[in-house]
Coordinates of N, CA and C in Angstrom, one line a residue:
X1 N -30.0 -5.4 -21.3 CA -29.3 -6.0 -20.2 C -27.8 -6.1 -20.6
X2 N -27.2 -6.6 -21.6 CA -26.0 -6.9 -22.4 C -25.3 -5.5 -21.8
X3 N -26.2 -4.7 -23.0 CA -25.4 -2.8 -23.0 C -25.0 -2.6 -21.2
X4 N -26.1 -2.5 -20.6 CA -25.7 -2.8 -18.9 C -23.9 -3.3 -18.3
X5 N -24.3 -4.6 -18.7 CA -22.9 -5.1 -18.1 C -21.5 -4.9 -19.0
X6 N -21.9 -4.2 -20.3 CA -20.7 -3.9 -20.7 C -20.7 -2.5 -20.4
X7 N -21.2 -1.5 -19.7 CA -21.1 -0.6 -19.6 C -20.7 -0.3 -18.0
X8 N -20.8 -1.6 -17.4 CA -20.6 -1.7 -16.1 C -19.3 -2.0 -15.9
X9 N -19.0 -2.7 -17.3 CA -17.5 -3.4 -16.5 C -16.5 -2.1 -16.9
X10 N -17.0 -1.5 -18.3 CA -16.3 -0.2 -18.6 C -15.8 0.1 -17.4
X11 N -16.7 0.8 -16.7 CA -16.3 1.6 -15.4 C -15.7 1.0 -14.7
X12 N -15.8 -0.5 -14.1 CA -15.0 -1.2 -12.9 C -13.5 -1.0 -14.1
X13 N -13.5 -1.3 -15.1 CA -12.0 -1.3 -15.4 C -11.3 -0.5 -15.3
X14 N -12.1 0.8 -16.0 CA -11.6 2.1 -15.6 C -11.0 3.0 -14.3
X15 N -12.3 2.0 -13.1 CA -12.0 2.5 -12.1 C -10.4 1.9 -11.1
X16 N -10.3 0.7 -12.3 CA -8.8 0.3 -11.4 C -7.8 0.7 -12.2
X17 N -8.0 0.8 -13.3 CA -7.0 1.8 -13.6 C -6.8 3.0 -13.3
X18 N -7.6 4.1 -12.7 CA -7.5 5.3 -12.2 C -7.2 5.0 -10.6
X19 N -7.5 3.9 -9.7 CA -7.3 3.8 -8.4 C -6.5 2.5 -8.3
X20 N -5.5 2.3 -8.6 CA -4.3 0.8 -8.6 C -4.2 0.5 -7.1
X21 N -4.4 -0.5 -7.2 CA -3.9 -1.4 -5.8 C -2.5 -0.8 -5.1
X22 N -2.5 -0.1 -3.9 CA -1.4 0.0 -3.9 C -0.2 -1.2 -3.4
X23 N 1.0 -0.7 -3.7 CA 1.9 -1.8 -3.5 C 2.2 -2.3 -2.3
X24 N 2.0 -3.4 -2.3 CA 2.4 -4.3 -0.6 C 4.0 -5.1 -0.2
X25 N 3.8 -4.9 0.9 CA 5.6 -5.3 1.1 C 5.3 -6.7 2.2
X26 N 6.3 -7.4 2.5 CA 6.3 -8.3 3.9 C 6.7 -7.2 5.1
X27 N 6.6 -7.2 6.3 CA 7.0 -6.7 7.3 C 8.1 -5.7 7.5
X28 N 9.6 -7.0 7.1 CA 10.7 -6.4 7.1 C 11.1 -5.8 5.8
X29 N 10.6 -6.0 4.5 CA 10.8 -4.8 3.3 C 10.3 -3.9 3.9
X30 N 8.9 -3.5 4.6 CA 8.1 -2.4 4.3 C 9.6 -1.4 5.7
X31 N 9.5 -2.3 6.7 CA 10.8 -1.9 8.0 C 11.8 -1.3 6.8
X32 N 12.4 -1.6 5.6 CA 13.7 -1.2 5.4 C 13.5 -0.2 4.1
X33 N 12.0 -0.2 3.6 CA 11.4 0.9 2.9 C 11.9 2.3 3.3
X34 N 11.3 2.2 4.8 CA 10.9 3.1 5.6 C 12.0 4.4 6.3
X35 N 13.0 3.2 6.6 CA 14.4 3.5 7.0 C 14.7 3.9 6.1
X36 N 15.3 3.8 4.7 CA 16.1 4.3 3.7 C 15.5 5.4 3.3
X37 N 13.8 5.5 3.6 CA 13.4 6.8 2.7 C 13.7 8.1 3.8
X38 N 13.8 7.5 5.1 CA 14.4 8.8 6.3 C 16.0 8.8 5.9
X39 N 16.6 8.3 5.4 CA 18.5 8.2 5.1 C 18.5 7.9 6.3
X40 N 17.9 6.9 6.3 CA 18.9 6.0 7.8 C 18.9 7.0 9.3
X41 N 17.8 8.0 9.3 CA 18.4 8.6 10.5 C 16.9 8.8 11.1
X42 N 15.9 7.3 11.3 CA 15.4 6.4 12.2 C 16.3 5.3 12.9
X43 N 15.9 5.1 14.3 CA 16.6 3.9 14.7 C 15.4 2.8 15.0
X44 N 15.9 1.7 14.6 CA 15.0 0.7 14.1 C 13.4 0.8 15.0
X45 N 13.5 1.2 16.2 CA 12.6 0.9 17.3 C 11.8 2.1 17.1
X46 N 12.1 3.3 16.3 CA 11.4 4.4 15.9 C 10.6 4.1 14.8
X47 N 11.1 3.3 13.8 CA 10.8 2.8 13.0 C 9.8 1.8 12.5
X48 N 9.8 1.1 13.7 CA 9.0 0.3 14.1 C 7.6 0.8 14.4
X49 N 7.5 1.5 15.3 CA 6.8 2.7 15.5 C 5.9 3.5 14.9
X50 N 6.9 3.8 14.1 CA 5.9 4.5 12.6 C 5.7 3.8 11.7
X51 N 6.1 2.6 11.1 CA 5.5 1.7 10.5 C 4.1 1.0 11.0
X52 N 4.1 0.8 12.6 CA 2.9 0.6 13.0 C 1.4 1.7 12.4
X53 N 2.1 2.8 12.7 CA 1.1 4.0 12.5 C 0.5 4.7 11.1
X54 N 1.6 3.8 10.5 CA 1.4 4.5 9.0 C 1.6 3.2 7.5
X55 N 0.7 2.3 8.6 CA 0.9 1.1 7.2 C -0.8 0.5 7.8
X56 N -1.0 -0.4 6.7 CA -1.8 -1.1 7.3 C -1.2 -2.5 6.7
X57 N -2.2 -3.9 7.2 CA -2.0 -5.3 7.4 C -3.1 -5.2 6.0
X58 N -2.7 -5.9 5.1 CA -3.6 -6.4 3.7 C -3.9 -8.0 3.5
X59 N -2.5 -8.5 4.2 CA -3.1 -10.0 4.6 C -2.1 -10.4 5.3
X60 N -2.5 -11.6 5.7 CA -1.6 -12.5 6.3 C 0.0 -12.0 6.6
X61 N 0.4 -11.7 5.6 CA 2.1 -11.5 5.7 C 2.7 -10.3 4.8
X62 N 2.1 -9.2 4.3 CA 1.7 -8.3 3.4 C 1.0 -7.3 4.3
X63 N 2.2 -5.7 3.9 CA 1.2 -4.4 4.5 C 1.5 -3.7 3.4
X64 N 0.9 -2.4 3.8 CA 0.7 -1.1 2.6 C 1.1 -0.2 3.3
X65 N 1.2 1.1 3.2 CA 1.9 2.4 3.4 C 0.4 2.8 3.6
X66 N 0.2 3.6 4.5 CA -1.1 4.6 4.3 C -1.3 5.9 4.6
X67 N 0.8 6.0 4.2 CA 0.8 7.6 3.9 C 1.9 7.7 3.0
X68 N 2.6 9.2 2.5 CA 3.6 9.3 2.0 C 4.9 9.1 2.4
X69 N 6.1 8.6 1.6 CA 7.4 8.6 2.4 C 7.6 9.5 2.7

């Protein structure tokens, strides 16, 4: 049973090290992420927009990207 759970955690460690949390922003970082990686040639309301479509909510006050810039 021992060999088991250290063979188990192997993998869970392993597996976050090969799949990392990805990085989370508040609202308005992820809003000005977004903007700077277009060079500014979104207008905020477009931006908005696509931040809805291409982020998700991870908690409370914290989203993620759930695509490329």
């Amino acid at each position: 049973a021992e060999k088991i759970r250290v063979a188990i955690n192997a993998a869970l460690a392993l597996e976050e090290k090969i799949n990392p949390a990805p990085p989370t922003y508040d609202y308005f970082d992820a809003l000005d992420r977004l903007r700077k990686a277009t060079s500014g040639s979104l207008s905020e309301e477009s931006a908005k927009i696509l931040l809805l479509r291409g982020s998700r909510q991870v908690d409370e006050e914290k989203f993620c990207f759930t695509r490329d810039l």
